XYZ file of N, CA and C in Angstrom:
432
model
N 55.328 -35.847 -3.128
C 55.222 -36.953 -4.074
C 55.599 -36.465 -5.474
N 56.236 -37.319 -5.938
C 56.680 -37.353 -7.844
C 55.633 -37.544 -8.637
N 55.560 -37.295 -9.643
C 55.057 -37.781 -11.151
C 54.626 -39.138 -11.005
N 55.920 -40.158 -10.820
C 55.872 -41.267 -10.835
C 55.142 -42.010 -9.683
N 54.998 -41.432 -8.692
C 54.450 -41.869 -7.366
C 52.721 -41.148 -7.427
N 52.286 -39.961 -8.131
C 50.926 -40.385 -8.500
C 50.853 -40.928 -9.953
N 51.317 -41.481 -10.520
C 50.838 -42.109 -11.585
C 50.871 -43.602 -11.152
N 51.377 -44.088 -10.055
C 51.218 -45.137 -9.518
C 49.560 -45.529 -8.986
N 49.747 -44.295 -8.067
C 48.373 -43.878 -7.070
C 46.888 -44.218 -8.118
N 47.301 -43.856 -9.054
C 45.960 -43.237 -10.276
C 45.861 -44.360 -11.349
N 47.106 -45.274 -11.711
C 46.717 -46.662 -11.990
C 45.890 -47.660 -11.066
N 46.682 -47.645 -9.668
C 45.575 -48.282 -8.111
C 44.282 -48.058 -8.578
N 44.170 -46.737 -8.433
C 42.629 -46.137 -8.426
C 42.040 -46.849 -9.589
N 42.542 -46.825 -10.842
C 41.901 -47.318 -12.274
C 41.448 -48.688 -11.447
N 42.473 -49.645 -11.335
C 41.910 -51.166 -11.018
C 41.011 -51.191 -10.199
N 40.848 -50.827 -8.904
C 40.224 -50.512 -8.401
C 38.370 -50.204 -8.994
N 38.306 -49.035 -9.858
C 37.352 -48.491 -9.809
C 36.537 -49.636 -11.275
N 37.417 -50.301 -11.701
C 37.416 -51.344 -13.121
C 36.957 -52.518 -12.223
N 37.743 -52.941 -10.806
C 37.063 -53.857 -10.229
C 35.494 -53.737 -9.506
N 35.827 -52.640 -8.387
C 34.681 -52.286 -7.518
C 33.675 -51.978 -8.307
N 33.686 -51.052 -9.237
C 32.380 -50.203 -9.948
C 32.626 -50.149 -11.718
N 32.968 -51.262 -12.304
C 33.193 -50.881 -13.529
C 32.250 -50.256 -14.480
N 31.001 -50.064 -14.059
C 29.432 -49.487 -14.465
C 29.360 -49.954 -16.027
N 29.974 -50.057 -16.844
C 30.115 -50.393 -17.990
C 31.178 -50.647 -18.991
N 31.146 -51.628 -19.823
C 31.865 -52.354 -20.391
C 31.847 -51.240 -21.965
N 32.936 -50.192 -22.285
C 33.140 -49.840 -23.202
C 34.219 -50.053 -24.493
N 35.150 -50.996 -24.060
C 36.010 -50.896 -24.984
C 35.769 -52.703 -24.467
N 34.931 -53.341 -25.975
C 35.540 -55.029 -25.682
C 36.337 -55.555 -26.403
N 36.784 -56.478 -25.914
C 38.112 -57.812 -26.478
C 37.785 -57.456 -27.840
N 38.348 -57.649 -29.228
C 40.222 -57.406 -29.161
C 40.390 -56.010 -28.972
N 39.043 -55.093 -29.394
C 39.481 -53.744 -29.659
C 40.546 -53.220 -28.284
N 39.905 -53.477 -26.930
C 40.696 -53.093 -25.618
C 42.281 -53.674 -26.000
N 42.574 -54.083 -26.772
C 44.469 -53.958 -26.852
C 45.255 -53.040 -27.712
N 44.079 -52.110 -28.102
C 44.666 -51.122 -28.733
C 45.121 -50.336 -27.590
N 44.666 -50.434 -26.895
C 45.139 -49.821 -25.263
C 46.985 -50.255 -25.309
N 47.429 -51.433 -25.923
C 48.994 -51.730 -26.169
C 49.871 -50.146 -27.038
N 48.905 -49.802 -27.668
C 49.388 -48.394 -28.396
C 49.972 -47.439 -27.672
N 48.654 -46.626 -26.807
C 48.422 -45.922 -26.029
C 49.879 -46.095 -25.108
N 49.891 -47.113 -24.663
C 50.691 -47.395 -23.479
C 52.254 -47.329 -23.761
N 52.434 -48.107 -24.974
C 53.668 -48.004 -25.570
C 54.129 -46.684 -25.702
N 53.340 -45.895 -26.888
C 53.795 -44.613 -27.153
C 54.384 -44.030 -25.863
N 53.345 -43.885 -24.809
C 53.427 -43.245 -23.458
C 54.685 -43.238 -23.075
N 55.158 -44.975 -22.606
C 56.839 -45.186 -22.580
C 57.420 -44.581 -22.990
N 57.690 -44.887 -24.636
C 58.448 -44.279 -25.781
C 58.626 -42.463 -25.521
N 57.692 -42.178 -25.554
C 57.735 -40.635 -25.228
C 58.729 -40.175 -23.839
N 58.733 -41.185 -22.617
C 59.374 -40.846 -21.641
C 60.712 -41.225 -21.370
N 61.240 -42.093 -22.315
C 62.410 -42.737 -22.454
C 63.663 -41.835 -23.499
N 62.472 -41.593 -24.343
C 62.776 -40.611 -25.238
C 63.063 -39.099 -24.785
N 62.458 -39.005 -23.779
C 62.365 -37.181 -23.203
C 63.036 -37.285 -22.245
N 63.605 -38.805 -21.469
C 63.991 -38.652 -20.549
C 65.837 -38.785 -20.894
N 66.171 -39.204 -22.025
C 67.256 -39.268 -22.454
C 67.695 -37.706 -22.937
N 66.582 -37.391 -23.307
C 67.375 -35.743 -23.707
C 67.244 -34.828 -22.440
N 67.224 -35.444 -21.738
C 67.857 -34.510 -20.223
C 69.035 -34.676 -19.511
N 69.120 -36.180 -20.123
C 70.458 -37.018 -19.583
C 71.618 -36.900 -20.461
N 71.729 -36.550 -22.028
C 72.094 -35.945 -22.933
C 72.862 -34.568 -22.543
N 71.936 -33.445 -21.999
C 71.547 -32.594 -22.200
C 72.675 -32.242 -20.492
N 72.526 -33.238 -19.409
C 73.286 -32.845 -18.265
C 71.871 -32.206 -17.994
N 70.993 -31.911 -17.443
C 70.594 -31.252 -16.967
C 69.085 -32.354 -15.837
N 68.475 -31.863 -14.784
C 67.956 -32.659 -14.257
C 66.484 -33.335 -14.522
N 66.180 -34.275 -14.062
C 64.818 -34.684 -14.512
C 63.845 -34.307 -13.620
N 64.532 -33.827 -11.982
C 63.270 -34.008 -10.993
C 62.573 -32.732 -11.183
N 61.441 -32.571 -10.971
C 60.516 -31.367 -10.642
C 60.854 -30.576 -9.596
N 60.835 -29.742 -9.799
C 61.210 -28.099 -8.799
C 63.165 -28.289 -8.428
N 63.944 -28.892 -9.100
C 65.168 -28.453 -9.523
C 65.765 -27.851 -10.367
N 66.539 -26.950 -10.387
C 66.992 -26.149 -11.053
C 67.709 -26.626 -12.582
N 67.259 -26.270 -13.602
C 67.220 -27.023 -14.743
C 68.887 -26.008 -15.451
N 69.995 -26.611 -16.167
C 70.888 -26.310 -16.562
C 70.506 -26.191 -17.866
N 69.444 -26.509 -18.541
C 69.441 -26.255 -20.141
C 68.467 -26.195 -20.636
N 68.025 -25.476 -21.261
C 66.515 -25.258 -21.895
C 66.306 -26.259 -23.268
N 65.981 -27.910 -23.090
C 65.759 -28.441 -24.348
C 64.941 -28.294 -25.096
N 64.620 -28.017 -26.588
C 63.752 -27.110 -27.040
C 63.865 -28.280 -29.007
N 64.864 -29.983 -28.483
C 64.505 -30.605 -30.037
C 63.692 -31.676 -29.413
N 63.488 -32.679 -30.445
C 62.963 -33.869 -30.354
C 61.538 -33.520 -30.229
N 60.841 -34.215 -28.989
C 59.552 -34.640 -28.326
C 59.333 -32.982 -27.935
N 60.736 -32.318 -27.436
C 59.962 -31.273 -26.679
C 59.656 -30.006 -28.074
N 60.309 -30.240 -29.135
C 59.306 -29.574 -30.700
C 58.132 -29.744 -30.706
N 57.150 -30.605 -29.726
C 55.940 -30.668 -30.006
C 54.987 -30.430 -28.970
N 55.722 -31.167 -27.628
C 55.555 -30.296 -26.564
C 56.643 -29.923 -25.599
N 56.003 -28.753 -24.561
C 57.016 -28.169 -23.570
C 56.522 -29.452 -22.209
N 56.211 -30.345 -22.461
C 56.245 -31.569 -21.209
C 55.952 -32.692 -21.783
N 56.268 -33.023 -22.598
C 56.411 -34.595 -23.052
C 56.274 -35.578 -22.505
N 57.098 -35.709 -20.999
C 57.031 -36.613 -20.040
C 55.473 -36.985 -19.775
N 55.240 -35.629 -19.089
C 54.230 -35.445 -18.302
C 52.731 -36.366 -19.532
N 52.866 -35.737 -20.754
C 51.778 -35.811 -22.003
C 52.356 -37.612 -21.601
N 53.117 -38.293 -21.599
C 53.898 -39.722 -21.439
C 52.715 -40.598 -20.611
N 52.972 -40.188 -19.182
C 52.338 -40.186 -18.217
C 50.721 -40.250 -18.217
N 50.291 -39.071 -19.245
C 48.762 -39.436 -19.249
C 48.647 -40.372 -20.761
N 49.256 -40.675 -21.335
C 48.788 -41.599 -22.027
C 49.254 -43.146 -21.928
N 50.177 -43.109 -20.789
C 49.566 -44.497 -20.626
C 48.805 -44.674 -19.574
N 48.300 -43.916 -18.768
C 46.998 -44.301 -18.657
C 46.290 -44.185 -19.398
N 45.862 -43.772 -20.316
C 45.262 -43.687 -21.709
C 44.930 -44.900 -21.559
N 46.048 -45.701 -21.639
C 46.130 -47.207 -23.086
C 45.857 -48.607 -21.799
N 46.361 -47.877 -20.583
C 45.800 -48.904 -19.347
C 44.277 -48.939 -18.969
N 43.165 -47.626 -19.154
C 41.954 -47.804 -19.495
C 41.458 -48.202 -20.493
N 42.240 -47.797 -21.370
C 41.316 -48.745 -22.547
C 41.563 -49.991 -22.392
N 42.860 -50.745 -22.220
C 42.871 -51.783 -22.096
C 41.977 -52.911 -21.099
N 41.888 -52.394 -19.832
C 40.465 -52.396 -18.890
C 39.462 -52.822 -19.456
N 38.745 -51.327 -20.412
C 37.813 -51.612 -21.199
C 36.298 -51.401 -20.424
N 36.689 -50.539 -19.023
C 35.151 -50.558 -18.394
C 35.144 -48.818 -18.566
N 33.855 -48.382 -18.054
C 34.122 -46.639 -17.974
C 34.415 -45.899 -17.091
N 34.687 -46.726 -15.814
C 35.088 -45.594 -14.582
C 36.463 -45.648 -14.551
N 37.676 -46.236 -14.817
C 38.840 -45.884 -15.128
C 39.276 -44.935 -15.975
N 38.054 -44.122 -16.924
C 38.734 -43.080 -17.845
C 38.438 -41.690 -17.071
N 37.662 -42.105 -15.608
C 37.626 -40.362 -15.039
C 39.009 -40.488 -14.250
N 40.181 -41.566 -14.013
C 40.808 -40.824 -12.947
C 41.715 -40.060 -14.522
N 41.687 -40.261 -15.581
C 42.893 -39.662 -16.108
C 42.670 -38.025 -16.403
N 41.732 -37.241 -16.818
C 41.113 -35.728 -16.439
C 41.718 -35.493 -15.274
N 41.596 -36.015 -13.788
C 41.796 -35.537 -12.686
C 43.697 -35.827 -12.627
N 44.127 -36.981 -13.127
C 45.751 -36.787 -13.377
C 46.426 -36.026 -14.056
N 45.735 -35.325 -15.336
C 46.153 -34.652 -15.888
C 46.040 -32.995 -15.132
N 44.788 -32.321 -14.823
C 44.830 -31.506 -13.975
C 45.576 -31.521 -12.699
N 45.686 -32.391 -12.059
C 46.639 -32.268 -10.824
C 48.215 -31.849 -11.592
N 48.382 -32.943 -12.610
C 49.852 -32.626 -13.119
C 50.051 -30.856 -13.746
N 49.340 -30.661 -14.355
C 49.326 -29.340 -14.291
C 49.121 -28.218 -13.584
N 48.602 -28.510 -12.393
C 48.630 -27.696 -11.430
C 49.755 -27.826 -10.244
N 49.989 -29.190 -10.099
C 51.038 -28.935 -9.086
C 52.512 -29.178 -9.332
N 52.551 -29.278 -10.952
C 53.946 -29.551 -11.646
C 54.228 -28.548 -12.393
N 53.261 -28.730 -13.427
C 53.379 -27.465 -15.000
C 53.690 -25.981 -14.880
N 52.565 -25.998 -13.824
C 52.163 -24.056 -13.962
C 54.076 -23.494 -13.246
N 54.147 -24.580 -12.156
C 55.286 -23.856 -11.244
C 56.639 -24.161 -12.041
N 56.793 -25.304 -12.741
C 57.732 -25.538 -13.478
C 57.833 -24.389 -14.472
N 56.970 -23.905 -15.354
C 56.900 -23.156 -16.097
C 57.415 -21.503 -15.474
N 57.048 -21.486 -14.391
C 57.571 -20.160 -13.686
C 59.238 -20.188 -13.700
N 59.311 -21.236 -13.060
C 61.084 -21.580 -12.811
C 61.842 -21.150 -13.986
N 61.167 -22.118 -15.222
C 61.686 -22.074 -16.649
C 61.983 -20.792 -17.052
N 60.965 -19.825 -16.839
C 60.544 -18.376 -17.224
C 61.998 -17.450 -16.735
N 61.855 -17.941 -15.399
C 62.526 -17.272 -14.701
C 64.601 -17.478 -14.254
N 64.493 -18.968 -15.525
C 65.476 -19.520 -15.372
C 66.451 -18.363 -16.717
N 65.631 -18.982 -17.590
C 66.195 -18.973 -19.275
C 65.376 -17.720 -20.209
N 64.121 -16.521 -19.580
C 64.266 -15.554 -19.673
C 63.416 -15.326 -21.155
N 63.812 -14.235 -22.317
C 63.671 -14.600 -23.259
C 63.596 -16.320 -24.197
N 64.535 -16.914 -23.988
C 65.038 -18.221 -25.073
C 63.470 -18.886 -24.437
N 62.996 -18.684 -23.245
C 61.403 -19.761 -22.717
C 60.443 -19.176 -22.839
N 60.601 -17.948 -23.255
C 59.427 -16.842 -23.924
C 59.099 -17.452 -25.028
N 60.186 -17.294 -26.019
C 60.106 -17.620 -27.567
C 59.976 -19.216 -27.419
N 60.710 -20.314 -26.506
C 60.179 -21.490 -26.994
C 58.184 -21.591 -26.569
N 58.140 -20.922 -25.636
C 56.606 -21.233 -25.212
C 55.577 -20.532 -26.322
N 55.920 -19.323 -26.658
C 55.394 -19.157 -28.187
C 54.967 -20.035 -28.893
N 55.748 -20.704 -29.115
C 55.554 -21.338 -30.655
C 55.591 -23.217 -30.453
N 55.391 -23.596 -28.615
C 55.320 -25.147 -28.777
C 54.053 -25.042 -27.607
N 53.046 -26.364 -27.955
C 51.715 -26.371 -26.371
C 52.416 -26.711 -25.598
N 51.797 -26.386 -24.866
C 51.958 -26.951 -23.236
C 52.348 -28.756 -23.133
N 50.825 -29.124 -23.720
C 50.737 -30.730 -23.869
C 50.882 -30.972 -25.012
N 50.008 -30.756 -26.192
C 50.225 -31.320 -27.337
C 49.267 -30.457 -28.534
């Protein structure tokens, strides 16, 4: 499975856990549309990160061999942008909700993404581009 195929999974789960067990009502009407923020940015960030790969010639999928080490834009701030994308709009889809058991699946999306994307991607990278992913990992986070 992709990025995109559990971030599907882990929105389900949000409605879900907002319908079945919402235990409490934390974010109410209007404040819950600041959750429109959250969500937007999220996009913006992946449209944005996803163009400088497409720019760049080089691929978007996970565990393919990457032709270019991009190191401006989104990825000046982080080395996974996408991924940081990804957890914030779920971010902005729990808040928007507005109950409290939709904000535990995003901890557990974010750890999965880093464990079964980041750490190995980061090896590849290492092992792709050498020094130039030494010095960019220096000096940019992981997430943010």
């Amino acid at each position: 499975m992709l990025p995109p195929a559990f971030l599907l999974v882990s929105i389900l789960a949000m409605a879900a856990l907002h319908i079945l067990a919402p235990v409490s009502r934390i974010v109410a009407f209007p404040w819950n549309l600041l959750g429109l923020v959250a969500l937007a940015c999220g996009i913006l960030i992946n449209v944005v990160a996803d163009r400088a790969f497409r720019t760049a010639g080089t691929t978007v999928k996970p565990f393919e061999e990457s032709t270019a080490l991009i190191t401006s834009g989104v990825y000046r701030v982080s080395r996974h942008p996408m991924y940081l994308g990804l957890v914030l709009i779920l971010v902005g889809i729990a808040v928007l909700l507005g109950s409290l058991t939709p904000f535990f699946v995003i901890p557990a999306f974010a750890v999965l993404l880093d464990r079964r994307f980041v750490v190995l991607e980061e090896r590849m990278l290492e092992q792709r581009f050498g020094e130039s992913w030494v010095e960019y990992k220096a000096g940019v986070r992981r997430w943010i």
